[in-house]
Tab-separated table of C-alpha atoms and ligand atoms in Angstrom:
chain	number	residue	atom	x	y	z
A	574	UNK	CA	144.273	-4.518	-74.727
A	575	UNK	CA	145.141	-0.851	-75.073
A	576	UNK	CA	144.819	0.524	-78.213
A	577	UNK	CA	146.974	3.633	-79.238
A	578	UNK	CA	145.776	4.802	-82.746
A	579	UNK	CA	147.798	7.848	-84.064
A	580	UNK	CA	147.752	9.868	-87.416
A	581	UNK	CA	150.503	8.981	-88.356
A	582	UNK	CA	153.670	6.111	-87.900
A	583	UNK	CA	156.125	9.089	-86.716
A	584	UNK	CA	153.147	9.456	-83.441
A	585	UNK	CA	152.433	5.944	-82.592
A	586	UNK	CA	156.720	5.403	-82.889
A	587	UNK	CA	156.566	8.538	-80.494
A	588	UNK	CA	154.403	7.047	-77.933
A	589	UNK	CA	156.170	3.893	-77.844
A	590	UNK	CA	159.125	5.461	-77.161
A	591	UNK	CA	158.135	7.413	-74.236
A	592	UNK	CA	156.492	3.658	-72.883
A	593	UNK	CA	160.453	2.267	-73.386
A	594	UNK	CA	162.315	5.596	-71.989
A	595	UNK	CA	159.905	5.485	-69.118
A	596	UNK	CA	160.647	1.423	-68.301
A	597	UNK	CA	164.262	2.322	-68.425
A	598	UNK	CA	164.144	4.933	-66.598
A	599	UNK	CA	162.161	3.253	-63.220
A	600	UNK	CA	164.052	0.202	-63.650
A	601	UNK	CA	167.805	0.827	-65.396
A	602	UNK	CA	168.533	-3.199	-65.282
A	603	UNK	CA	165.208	-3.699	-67.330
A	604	UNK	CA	164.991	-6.967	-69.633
A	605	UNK	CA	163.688	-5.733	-73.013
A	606	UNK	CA	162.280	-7.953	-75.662
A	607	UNK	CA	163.471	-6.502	-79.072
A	608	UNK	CA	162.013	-6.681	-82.565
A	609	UNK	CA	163.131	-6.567	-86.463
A	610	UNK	CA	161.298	-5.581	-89.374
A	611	UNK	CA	160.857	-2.112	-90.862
A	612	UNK	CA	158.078	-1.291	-88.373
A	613	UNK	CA	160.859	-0.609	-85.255
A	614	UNK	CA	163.644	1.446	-87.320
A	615	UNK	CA	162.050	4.543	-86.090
A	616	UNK	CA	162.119	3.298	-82.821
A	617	UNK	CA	165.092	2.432	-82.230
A	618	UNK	CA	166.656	6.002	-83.931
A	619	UNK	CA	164.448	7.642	-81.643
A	620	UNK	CA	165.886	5.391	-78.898
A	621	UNK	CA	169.538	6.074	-79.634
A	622	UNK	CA	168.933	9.871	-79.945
A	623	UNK	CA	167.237	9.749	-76.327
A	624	UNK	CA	170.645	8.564	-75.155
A	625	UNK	CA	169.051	6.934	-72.190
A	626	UNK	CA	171.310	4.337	-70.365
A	627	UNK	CA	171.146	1.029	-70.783
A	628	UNK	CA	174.874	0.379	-69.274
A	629	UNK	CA	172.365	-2.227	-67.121
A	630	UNK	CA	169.739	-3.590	-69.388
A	631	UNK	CA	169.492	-6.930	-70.588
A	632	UNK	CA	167.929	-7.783	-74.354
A	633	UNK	CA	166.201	-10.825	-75.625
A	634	UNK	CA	165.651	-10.894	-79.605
A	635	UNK	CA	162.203	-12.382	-80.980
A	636	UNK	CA	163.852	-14.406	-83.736
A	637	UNK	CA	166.779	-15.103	-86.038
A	638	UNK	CA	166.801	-16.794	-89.562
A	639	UNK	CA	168.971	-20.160	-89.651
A	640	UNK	CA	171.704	-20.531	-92.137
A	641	UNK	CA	172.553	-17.227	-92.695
A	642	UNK	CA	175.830	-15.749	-91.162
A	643	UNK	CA	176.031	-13.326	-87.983
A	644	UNK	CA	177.717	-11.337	-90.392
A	645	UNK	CA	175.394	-10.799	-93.461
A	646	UNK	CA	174.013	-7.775	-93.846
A	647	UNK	CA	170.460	-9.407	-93.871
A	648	UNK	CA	170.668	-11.208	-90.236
A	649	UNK	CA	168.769	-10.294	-87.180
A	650	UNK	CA	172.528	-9.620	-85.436
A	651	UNK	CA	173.250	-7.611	-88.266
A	652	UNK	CA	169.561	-5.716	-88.353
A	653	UNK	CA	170.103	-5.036	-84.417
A	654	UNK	CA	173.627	-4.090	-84.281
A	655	UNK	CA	173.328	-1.720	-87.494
A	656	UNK	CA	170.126	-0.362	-86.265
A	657	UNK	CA	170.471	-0.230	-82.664
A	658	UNK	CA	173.181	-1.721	-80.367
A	659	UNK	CA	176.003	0.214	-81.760
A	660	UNK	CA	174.141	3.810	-81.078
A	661	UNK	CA	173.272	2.795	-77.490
A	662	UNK	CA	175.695	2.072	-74.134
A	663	UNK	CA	174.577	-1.732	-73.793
A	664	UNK	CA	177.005	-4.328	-72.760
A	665	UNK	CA	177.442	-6.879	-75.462
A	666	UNK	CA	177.149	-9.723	-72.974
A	667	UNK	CA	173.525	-8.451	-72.066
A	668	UNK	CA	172.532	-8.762	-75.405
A	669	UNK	CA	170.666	-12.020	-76.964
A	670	UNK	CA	169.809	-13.346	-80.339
A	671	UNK	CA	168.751	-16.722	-80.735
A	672	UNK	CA	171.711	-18.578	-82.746
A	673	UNK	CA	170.477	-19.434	-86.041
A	674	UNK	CA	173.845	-21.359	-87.101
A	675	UNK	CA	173.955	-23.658	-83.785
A	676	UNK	CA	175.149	-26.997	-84.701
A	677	UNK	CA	172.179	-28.406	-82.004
A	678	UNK	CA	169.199	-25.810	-82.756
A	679	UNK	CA	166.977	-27.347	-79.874
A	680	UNK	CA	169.782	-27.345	-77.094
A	681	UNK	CA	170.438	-23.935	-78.385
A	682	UNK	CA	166.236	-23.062	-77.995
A	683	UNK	CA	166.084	-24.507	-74.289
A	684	UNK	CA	168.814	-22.420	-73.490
A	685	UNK	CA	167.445	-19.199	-74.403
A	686	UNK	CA	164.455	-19.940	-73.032
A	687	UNK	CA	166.457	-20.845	-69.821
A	688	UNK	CA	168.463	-17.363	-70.331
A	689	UNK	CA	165.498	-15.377	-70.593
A	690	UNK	CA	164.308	-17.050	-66.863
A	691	UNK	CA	167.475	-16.564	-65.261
A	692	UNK	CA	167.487	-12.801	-66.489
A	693	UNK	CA	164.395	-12.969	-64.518
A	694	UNK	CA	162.013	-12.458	-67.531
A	695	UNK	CA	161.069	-10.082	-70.018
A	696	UNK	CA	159.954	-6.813	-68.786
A	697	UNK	CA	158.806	-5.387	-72.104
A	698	UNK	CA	158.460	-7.317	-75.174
A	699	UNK	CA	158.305	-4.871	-78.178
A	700	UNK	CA	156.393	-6.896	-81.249
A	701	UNK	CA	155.294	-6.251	-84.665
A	702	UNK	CA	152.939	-8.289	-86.544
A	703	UNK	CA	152.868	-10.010	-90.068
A	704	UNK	CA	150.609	-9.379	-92.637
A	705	UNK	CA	149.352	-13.062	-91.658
A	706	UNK	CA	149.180	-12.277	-88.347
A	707	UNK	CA	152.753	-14.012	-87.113
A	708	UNK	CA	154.081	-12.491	-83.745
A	709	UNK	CA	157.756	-13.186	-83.641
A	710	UNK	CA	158.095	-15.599	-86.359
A	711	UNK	CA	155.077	-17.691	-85.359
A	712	UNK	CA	153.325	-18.410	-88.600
A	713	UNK	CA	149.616	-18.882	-88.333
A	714	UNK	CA	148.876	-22.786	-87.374
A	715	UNK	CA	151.753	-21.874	-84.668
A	716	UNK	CA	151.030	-23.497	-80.805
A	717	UNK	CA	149.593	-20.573	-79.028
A	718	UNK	CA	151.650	-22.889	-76.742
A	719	UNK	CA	154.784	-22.944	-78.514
A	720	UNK	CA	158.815	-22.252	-76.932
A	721	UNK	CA	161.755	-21.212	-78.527
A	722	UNK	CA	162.001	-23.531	-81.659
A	723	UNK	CA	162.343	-23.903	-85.391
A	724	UNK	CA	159.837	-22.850	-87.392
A	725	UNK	CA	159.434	-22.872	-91.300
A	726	UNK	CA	157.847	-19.926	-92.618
A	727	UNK	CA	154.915	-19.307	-95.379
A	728	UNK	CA	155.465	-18.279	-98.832
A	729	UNK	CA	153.469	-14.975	-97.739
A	730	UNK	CA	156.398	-14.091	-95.406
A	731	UNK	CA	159.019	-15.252	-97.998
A	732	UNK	CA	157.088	-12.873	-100.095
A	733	UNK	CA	156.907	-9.791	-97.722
A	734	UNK	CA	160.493	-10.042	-97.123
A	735	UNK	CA	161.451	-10.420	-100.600
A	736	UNK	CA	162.250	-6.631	-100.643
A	737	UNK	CA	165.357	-7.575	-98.337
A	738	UNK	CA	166.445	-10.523	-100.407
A	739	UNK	CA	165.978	-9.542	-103.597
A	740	UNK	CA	163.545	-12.621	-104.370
A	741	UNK	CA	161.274	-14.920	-102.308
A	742	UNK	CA	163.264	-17.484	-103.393
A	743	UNK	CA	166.459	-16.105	-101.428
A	744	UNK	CA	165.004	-15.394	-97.688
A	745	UNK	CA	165.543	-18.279	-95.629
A	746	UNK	CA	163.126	-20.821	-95.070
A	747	UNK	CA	163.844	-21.713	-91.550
A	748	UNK	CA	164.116	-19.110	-88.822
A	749	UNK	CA	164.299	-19.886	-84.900
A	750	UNK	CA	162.295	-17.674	-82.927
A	751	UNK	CA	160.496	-17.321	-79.227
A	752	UNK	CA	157.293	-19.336	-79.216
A	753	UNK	CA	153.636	-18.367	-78.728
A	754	UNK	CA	154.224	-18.942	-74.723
A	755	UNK	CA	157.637	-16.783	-74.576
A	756	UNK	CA	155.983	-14.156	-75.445
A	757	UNK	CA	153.145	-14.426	-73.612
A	758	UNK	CA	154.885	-14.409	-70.397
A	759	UNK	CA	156.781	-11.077	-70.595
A	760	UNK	CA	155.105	-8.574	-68.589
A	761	UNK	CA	153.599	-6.184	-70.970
A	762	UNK	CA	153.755	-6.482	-74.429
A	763	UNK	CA	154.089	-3.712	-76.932
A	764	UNK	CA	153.194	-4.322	-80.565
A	765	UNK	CA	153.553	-1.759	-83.201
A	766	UNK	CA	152.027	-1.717	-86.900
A	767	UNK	CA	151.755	0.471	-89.371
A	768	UNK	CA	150.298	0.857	-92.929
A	769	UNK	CA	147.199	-0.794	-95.026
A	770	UNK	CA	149.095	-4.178	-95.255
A	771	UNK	CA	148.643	-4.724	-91.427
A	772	UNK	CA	144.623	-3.933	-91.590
A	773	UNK	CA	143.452	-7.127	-91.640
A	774	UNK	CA	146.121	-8.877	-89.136
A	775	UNK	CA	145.387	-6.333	-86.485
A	776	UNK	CA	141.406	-6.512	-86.986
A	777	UNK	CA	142.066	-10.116	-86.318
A	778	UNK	CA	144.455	-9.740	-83.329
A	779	UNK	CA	141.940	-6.540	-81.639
A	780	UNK	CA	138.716	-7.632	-82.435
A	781	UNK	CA	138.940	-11.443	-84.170
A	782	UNK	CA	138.622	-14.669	-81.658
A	783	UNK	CA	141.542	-15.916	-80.248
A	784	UNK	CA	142.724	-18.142	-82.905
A	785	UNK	CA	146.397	-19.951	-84.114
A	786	UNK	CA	145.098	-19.223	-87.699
A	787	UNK	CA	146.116	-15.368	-86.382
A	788	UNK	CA	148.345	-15.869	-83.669
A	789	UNK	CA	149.110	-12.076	-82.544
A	790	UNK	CA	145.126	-12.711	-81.721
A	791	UNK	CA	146.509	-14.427	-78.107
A	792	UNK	CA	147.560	-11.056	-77.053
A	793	UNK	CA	143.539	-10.556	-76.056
A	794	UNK	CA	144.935	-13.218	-72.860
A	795	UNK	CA	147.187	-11.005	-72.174
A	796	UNK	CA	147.141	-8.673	-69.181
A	797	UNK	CA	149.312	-5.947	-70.079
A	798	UNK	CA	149.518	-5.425	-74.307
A	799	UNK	CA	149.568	-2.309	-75.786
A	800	UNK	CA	148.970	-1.578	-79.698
A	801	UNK	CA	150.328	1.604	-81.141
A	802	UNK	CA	148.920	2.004	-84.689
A	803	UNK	CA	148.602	4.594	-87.606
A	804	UNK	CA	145.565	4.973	-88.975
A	805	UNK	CA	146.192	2.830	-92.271
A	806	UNK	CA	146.684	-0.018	-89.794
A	807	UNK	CA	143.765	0.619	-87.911
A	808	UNK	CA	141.341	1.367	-90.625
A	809	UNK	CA	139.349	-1.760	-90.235
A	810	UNK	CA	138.750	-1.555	-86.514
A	811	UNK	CA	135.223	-1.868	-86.128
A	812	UNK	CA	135.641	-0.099	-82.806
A	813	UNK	CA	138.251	2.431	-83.124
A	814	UNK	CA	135.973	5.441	-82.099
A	815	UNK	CA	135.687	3.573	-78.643
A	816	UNK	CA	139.790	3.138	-78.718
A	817	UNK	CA	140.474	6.788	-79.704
A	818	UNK	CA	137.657	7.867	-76.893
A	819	UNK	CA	139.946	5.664	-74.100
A	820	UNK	CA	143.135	6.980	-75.136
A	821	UNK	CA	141.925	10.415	-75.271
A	822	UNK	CA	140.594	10.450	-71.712
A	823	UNK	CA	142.743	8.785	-70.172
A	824	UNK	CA	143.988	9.538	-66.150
A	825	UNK	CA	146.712	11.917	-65.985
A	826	UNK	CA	148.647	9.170	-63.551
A	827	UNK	CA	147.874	6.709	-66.728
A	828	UNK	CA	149.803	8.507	-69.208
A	829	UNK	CA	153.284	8.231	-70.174
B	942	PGA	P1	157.823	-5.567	-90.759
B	942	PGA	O1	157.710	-7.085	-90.250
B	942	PGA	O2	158.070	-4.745	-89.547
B	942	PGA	O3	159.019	-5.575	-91.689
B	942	PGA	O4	156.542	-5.252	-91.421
B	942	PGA	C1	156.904	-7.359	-89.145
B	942	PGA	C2	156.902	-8.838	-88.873
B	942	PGA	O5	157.069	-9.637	-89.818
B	942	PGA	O6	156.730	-9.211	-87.706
């Protein structure tokens, strides 16, 4: 794993940004894994304002909740249209969001998974993490196996995402997202956290064993994953002397 720790969120967003212009620039019909969540809003202004062209670039969307429609303001089609879509030059038909309102949720699963391999897989997956350690929305206990399915998720992510529901009780209990395995196929993977609240997850997913009770752990089987942290999120890295040392010497033809 690379770790990227920065002062600040503004720097590690920075970074990540360059790693995204840079894909889309070597390879304009990229397919891009996208993310929701606070942690990528920065992103994806910094994105828009880059106006880079993504007239041929494909997107796949982690997760959606189910029972909610396209159309309220709290949805993942909502989040990414608000957020990013509409600032950018993609074609709607290249973008994907897993269907939370199919009438047949695991037809609906196998055939993102399907569109994802006839897009010819994910180039890029950009992921944040949960305070529990979820990738996607793949609670802890999750298949580090898993597809594209339903999930149910904890009170503890009910809880974190209270703040766009007004109350626990209000954010959906079942969400569809990738699985475990999606993810892990996409070529590199770029996960982004920020704040005290993420501490523990990431110590888990950098330095914990590999374990479904902290799924983003898998990403230490993964060839290519990159973590771009601020400090708060990175404060209990055992190692992160070593990290900053690596990132700071890195080979010119290394850096982005
Ligand atoms: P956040 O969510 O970016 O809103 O912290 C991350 C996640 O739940 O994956």
């Amino acid at each position: 794993m690379e770790i990227i720790i920065q002062p600040t969120a503004e720097a590690a967003t920075e970074i990540a940004a360059r790693i995204i212009a840079k894909l889309l620039r070597e390879k304009p019909d990229a397919v891009l894994g996208l993310a929701t969540g606070s942690t990528p809003l920065r992103l994806y202004q910094k994105l828009a304002d880059m106006k880079l062209d993504w007239s041929r670039a494909t997107t796949f969307n982690l997760d959606e909740y189910t029972g909610l429609p396209r159309e309220h303001p709290q949805s993942y089609h909502s989040f990414m249209w608000e957020n990013l879509f509409r600032h950018i030059n993609i074609r709607p038909e290249n973008i994907h969001i897993p269907d939370g309102n199919a009438a047949d949720i695991p037809a609906m699963c196998a055939d993102y998974e399907k569109a994802i391999r006839d897009a010819g897989g994910i180039d890029l997956q950009l992921l944040g993490i949960g305070s529990d350690g979820h990738i996607g929305f793949n609670e802890p206990s999750s298949s580090l196996a898993s597809r594209t399915r339903i999930k149910t998720l904890t009170g503890r992510t009910r809880s974190d995402n209270a703040r766009f529901f007004g109350s626990p009780e209000n954010v959906p209990l079942h969400v569809v997202t990738m699985g475990i395995g999606t993810i892990m196929e996409a070529r590199t993977n770029l996960m982004l956290a920020f704040g005290e609240n993420k501490a523990a997850a990431i110590a888990g997913t950098v330095e914990g064993p590999v374990t479904a009770d902290n799924p983003a752990s898998v990403l230490q089987f993964h060839p290519s994953a990159k973590v771009c942290l601020d400090e708060p999120a990175a404060s209990q890295l055992k190692r992160a002397d070593y990290y900053r040392w690596v990132y700071d010497n890195k080979p010119d033809w290394q850096s982005w």
